[in-house]
Backbone as a printed PyTorch tensor [residue, N CA C, xyz], in Angstrom:
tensor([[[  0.8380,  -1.1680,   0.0000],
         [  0.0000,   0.0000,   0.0000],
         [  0.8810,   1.2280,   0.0000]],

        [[  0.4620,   2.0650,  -0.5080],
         [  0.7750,   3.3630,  -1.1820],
         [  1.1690,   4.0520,   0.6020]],

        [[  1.7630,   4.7810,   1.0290],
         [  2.7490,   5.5070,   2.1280],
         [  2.1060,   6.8360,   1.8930]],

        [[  1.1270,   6.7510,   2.9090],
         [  0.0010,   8.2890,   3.2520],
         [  1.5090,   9.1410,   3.5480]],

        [[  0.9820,  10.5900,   3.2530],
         [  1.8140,  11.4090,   3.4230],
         [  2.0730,  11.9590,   4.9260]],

        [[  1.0940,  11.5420,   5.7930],
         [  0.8150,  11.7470,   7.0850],
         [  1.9840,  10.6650,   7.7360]],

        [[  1.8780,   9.7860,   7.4180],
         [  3.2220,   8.7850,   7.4300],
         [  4.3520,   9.2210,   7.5390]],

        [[  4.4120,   9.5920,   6.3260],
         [  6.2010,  10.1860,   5.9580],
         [  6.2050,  11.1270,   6.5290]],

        [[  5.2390,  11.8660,   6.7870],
         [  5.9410,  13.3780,   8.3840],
         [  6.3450,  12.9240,   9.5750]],

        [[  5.2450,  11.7630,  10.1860],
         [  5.9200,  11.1550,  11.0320],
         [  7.1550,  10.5940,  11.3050]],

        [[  7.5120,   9.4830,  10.2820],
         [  8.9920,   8.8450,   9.7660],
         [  9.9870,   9.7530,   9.5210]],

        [[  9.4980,  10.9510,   9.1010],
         [ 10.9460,  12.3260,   9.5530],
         [ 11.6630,  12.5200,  10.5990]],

        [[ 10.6470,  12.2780,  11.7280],
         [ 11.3010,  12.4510,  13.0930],
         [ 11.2170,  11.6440,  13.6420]],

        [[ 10.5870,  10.2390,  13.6710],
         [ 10.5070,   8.4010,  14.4580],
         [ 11.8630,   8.3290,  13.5760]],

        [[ 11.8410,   8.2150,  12.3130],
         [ 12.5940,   7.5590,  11.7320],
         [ 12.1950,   6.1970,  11.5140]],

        [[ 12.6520,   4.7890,  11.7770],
         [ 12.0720,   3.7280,  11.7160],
         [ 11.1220,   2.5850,  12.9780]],

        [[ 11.4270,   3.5690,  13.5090],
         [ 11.0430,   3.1700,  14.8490],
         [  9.4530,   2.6990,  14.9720]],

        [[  9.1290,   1.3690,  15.4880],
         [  7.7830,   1.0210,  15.7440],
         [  6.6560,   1.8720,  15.6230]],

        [[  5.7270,   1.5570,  14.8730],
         [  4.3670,   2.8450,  14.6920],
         [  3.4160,   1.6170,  14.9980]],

        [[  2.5600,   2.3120,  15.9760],
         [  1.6510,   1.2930,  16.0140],
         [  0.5280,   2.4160,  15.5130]],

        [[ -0.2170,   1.3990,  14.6180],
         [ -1.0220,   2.3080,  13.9410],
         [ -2.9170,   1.5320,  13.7420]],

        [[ -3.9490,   2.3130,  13.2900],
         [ -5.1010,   1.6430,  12.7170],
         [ -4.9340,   1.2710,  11.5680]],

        [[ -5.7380,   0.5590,  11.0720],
         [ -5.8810,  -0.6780,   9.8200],
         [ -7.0480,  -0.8650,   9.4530]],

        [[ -7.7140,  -0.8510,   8.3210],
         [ -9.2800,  -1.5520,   8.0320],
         [ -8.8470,  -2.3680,   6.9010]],

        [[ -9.8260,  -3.3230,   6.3770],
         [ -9.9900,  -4.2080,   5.7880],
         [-11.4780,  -4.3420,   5.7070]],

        [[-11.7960,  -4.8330,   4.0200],
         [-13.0780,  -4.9020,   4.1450],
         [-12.8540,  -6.4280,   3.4410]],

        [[-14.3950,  -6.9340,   3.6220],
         [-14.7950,  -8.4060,   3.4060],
         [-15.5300,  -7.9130,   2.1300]],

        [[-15.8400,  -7.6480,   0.7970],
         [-16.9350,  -7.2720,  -0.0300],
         [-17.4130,  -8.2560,  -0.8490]],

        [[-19.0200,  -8.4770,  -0.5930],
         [-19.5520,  -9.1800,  -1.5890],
         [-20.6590,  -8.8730,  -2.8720]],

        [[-20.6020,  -9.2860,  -3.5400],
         [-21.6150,  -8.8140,  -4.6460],
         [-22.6020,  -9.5230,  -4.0190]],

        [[-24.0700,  -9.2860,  -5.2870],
         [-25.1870,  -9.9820,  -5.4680],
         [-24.8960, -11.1260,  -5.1960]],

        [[-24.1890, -11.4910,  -6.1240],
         [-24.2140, -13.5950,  -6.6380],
         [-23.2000, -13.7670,  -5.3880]],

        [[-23.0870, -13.0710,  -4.8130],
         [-22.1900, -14.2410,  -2.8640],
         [-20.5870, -14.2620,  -3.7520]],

        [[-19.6840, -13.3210,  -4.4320],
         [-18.3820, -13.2090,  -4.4300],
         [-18.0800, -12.5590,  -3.8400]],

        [[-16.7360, -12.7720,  -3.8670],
         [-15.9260, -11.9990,  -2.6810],
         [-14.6940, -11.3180,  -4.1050]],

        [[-14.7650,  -9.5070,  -3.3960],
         [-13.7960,  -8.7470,  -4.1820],
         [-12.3700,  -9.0500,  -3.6260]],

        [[-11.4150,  -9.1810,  -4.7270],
         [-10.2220,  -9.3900,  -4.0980],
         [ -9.1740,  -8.3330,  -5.3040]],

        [[ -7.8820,  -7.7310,  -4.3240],
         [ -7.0030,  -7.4410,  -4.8710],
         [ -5.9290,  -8.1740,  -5.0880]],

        [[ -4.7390,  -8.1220,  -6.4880],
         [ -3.7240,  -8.6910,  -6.4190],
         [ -2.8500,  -7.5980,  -6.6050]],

        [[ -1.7950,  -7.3690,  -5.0010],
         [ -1.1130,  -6.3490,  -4.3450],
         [  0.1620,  -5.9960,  -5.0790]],

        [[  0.4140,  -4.8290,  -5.6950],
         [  1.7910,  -4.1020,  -6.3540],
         [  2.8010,  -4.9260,  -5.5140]],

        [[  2.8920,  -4.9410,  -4.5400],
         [  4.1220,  -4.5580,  -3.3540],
         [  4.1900,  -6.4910,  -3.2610]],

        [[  3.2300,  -7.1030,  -3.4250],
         [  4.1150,  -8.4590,  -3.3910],
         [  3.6230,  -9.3870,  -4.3330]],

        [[  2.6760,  -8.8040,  -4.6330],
         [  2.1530,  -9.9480,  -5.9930],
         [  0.9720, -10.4670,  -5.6380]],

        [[  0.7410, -11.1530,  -4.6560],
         [ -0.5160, -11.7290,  -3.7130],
         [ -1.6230, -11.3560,  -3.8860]],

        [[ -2.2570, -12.3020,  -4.1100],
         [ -4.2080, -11.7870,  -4.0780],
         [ -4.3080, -11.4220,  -2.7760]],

        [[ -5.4210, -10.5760,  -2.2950],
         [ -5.8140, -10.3660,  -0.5940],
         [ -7.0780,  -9.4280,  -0.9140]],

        [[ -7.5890,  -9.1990,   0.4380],
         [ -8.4630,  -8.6830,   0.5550],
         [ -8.2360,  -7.0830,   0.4420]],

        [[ -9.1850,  -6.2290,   0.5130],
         [ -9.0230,  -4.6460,   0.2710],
         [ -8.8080,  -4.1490,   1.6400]],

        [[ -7.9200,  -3.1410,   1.9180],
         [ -7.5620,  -2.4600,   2.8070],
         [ -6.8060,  -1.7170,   2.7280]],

        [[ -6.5440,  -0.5500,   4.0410],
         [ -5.7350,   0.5870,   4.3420],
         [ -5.8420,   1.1240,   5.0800]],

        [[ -5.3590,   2.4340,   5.1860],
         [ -4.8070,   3.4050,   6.5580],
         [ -5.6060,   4.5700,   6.5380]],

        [[ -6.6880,   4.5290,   7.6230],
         [ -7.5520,   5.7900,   7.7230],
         [ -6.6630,   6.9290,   8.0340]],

        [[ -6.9510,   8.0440,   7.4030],
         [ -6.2570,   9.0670,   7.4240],
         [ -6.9330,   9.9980,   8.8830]],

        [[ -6.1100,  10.8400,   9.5750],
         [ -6.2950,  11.2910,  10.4620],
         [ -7.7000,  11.8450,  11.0610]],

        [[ -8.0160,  11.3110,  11.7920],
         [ -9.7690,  11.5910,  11.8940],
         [-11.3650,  10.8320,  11.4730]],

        [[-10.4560,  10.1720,  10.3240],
         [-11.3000,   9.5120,   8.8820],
         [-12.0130,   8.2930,  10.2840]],

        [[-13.5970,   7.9660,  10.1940],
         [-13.6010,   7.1620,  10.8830],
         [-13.7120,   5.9190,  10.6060]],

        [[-13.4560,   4.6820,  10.7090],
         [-12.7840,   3.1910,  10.6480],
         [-14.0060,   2.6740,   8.9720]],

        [[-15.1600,   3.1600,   9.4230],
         [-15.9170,   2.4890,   8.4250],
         [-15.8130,   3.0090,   7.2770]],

        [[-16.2980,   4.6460,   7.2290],
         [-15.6530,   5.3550,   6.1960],
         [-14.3580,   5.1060,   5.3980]],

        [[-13.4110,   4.8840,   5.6360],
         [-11.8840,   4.4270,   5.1780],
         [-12.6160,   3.3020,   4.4340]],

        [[-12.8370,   2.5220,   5.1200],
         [-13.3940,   1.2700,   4.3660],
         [-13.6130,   1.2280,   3.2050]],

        [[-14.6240,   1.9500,   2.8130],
         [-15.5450,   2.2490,   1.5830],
         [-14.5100,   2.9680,   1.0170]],

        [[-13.8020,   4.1370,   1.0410],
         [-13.1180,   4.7310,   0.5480],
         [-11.7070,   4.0780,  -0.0440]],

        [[-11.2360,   3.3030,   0.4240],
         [-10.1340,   2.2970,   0.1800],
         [-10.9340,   1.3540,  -1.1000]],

        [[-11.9900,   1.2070,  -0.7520],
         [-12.5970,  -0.1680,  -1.7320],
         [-12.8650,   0.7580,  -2.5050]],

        [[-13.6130,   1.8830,  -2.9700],
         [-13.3730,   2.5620,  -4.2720],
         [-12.3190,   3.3600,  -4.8690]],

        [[-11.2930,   3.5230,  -4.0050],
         [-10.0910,   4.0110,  -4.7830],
         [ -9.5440,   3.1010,  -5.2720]],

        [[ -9.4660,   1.3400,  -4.3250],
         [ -8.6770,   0.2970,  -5.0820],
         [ -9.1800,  -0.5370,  -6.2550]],

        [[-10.2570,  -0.3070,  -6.3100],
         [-11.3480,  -1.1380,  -7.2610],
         [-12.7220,  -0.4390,  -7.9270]],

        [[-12.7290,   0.5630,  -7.9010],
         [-13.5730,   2.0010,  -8.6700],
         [-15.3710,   0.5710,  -7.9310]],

        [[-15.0620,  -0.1810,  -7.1820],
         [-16.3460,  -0.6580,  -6.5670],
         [-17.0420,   0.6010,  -5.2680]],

        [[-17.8650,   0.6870,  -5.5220],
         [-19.1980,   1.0190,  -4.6530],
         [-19.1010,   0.3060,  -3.3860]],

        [[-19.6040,   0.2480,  -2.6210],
         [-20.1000,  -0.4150,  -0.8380],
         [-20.3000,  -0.0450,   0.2920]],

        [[-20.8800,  -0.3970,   0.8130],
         [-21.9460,  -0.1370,   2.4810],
         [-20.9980,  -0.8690,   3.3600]],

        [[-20.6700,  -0.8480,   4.5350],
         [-20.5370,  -1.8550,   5.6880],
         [-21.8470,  -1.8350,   6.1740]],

        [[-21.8770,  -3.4200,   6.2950],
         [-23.0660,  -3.9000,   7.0370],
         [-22.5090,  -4.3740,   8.3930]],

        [[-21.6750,  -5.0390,   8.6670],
         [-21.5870,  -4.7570,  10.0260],
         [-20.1090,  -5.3460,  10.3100]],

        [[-19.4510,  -5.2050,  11.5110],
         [-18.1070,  -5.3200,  12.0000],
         [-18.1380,  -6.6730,  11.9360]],

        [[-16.5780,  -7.1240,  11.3710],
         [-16.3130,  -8.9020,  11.9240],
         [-15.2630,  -8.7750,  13.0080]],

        [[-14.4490,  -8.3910,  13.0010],
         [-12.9080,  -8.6740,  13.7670],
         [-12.4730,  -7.1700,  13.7540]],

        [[-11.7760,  -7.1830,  15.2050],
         [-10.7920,  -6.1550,  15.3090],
         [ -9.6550,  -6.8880,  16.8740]],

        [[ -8.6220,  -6.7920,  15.6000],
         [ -7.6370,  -7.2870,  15.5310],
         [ -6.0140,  -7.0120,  15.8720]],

        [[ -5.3860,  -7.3210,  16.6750],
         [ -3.7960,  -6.5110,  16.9770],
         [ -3.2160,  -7.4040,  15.6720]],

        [[ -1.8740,  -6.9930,  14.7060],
         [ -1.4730,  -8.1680,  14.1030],
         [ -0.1080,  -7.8590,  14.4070]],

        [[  0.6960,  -8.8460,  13.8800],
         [  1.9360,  -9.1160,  14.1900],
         [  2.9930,  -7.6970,  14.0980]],

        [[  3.7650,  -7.0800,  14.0650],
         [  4.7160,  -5.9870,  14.1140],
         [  4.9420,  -6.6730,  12.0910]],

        [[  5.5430,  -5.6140,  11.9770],
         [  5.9150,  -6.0360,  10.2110],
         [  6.9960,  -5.0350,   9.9680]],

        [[  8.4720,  -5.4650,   9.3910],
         [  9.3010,  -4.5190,   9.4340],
         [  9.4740,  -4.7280,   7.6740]],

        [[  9.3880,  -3.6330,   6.6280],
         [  9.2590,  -3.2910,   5.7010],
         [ 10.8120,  -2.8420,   5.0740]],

        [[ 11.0190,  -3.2970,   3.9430],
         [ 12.2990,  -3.8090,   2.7920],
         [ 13.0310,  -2.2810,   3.2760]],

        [[ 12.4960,  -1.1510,   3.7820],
         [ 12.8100,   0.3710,   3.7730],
         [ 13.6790,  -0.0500,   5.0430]],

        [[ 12.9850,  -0.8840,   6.0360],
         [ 13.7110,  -0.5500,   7.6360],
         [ 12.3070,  -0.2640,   8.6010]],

        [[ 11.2940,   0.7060,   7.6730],
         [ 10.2310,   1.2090,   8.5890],
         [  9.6310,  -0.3370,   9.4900]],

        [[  9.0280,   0.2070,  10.7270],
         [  8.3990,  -0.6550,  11.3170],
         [  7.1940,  -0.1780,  11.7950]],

        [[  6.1800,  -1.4060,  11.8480],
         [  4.5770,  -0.8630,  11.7800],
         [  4.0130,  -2.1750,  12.5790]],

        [[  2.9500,  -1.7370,  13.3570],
         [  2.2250,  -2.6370,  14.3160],
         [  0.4750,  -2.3140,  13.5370]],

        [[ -0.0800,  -2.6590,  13.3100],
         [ -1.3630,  -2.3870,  12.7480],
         [ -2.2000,  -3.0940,  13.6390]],

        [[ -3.4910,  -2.3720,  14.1500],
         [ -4.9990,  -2.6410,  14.8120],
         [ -5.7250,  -2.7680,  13.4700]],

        [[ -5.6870,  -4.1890,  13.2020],
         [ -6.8460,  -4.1280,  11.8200],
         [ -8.4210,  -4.2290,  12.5610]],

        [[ -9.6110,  -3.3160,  11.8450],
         [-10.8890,  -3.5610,  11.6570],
         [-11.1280,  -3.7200,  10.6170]],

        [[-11.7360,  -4.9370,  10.5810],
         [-12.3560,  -5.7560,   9.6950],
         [-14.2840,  -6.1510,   9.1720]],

        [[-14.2780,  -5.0950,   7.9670],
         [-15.2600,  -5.0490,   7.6750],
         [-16.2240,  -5.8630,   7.2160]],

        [[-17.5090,  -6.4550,   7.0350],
         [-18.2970,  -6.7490,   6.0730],
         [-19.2170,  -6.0650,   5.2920]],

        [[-19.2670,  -5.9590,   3.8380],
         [-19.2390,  -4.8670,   3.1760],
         [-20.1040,  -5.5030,   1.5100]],

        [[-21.1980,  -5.0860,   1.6550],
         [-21.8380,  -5.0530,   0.3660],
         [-21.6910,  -3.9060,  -1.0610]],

        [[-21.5500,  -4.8510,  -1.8650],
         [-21.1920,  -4.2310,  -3.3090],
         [-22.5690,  -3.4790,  -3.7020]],

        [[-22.5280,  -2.2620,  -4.0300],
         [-23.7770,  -1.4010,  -4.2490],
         [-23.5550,  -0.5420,  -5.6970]],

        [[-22.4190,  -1.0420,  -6.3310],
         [-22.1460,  -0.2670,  -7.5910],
         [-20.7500,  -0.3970,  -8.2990]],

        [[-20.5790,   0.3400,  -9.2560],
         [-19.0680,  -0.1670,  -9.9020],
         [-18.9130,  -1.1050, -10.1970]],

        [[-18.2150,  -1.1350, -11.5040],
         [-17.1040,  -2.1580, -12.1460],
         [-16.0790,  -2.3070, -11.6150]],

        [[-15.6190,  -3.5240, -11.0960],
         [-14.3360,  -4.0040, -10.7210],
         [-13.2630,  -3.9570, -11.7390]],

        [[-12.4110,  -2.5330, -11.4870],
         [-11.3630,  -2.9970, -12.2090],
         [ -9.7140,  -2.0360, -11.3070]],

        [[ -9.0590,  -2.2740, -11.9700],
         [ -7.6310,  -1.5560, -11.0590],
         [ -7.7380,   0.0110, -10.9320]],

        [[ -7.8680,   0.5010, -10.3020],
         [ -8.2670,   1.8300,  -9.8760],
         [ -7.2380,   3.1090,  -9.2350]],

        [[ -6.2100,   1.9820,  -8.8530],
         [ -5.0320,   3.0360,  -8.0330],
         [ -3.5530,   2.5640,  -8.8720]],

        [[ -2.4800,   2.6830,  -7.9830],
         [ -1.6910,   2.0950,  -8.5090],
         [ -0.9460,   0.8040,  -7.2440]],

        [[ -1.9780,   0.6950,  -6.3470],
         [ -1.7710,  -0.4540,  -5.3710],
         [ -2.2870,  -1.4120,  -5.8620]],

        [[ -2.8570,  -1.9540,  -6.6180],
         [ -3.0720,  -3.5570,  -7.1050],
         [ -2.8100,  -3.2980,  -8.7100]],

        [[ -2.1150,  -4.9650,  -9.0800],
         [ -1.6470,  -5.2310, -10.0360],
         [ -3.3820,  -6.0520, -10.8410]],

        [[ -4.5680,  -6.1390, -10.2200],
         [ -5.5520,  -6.7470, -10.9530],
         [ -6.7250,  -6.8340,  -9.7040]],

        [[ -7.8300,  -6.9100,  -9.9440],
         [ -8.6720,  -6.9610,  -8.9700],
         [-10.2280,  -7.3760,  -9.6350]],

        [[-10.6070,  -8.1080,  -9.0580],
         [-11.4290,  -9.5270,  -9.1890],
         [-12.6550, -10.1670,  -8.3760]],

        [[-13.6710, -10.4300,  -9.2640],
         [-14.7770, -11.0830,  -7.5890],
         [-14.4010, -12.7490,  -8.1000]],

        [[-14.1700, -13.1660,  -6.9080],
         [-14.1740, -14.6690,  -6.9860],
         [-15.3370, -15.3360,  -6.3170]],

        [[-15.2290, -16.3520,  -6.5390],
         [-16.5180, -17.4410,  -6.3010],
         [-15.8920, -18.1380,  -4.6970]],

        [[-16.6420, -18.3890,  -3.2590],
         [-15.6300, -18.6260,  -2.4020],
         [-14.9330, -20.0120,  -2.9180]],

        [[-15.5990, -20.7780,  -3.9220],
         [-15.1130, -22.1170,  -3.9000],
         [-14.4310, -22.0550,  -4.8030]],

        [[-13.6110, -20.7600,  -5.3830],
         [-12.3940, -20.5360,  -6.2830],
         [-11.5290, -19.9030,  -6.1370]],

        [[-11.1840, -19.4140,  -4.5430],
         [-10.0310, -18.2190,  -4.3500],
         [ -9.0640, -18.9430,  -4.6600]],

        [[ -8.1820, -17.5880,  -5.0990],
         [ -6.6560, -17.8310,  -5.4820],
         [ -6.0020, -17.9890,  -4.2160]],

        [[ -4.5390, -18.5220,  -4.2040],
         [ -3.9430, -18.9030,  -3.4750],
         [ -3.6080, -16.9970,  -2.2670]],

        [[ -3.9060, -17.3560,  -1.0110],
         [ -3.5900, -16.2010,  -0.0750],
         [ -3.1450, -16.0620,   1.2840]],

        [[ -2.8820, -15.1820,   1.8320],
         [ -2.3430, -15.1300,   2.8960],
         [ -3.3040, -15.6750,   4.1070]],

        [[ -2.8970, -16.0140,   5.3320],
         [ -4.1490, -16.6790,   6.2630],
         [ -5.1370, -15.4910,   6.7100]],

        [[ -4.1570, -14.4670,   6.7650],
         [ -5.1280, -13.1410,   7.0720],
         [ -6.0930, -12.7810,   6.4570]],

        [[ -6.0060, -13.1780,   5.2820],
         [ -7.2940, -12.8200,   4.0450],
         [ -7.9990, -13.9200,   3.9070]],

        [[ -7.7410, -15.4880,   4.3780],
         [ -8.1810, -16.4590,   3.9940],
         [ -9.5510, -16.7510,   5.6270]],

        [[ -8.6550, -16.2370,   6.6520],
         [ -9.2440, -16.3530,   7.8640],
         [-10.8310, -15.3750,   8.0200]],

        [[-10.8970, -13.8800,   7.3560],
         [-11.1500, -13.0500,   7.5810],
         [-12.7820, -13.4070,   6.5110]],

        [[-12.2520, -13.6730,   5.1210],
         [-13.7280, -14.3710,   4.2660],
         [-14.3160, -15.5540,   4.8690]],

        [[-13.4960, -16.1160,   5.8580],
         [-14.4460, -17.4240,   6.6180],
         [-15.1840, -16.3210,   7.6710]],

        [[-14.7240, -15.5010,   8.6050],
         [-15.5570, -15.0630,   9.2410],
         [-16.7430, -14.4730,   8.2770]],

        [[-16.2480, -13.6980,   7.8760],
         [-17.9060, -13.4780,   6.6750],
         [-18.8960, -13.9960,   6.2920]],

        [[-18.0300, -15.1130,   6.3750],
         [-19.6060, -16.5810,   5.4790],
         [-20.1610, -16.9500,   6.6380]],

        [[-19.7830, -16.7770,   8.1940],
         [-20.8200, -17.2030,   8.9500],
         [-21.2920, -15.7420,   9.6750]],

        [[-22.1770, -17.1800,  10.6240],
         [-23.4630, -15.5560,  11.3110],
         [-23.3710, -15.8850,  12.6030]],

        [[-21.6520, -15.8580,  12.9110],
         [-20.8770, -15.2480,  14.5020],
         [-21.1280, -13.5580,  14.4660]],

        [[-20.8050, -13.7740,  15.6110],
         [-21.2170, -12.7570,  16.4460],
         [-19.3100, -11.6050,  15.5670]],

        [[-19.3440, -10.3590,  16.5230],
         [-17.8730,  -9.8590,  15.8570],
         [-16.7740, -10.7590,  16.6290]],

        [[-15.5250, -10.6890,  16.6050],
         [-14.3710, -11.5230,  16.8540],
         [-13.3360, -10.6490,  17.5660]],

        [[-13.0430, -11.1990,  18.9620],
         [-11.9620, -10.2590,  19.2870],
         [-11.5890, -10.9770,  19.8810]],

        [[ -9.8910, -10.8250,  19.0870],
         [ -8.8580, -11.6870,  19.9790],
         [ -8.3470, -11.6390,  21.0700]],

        [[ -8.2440, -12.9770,  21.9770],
         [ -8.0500, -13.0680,  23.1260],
         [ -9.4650, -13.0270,  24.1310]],

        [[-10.6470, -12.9050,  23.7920],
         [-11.5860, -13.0570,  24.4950],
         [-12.4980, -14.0790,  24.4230]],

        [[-12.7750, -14.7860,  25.2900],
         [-13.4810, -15.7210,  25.6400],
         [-12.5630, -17.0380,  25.6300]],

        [[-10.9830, -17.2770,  25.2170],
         [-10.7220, -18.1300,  25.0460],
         [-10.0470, -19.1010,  26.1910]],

        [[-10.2140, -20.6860,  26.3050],
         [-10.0750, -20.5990,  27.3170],
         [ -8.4030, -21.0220,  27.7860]]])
């Protein structure tokens, strides 16, 4: 993903130093029950749509806004699945980043799916019983979608 400029002011004066930051991700489905997927500039990988709410922007909003800048698609959140701490991730630059992903579920309400930014190399609705090969984070996140659990937060209730 594309390096908000709000970022790089920060990284002027952190330098590389740990950012723990917010994260959204949306789950999007059409009519016919597909799921929108991107295949990512930065590593090649199919995954789900996401990014970095900009200062203020609130979690759901980003959402929608990420899914039509990355895929000129339309969409609603219908309601929260997961919110999530994920692993620390130290990036080919040096930068280091801790991300709080929220994780959307998100109906398709318009637009043609096609590459829209310059963060995905192709972008696609798949059938669930045809995803391309992906990361567990994106693979974990369309299983929560297909059922009718409650939202997901890690570390609670477990025993």
């Amino acid at each position: 993903m594309a390096t908000p400029d709000f970022i790089r002011e920060i990284r002027a004066t952190a330098g590389h130093q740990l950012l723990w930051m917010p994260g959204v991700s949306a789950i999007v489905f059409d009519d016919e029950g597909r799921v929108l997927l991107g295949r990512r500039v930065d590593n090649g990988r199919w995954s789900i749509i996401g990014g970095i709410p900009e200062p203020g922007e609130q979690p759901a909003a980003c959402a929608v806004r990420e899914v039509h800048e990355e895929t000129a698609v339309h969409c609603v959140p219908e309601r929260l699945l997961l919110v999530e701490a994920l692993e620390p991730v130290t990036y080919p630059n040096g930068d280091r980043c801790q991300f709080m992903d929220i994780c959307f579920l998100c109906r398709a309400t318009g637009g043609e799916a096609r590459v829209n930014d310059d963060e995905s190399l192709e972008v696609g609705w798949f059938e669930l019983d045809a995803l391309p090969p992906m990361e567990e984070f994106a693979v974990s996140r369309i299983k929560q979608a297909t059922e009718e659990a409650p939202t997901w937060f890690e570390g609670i209730g477990e025993a």
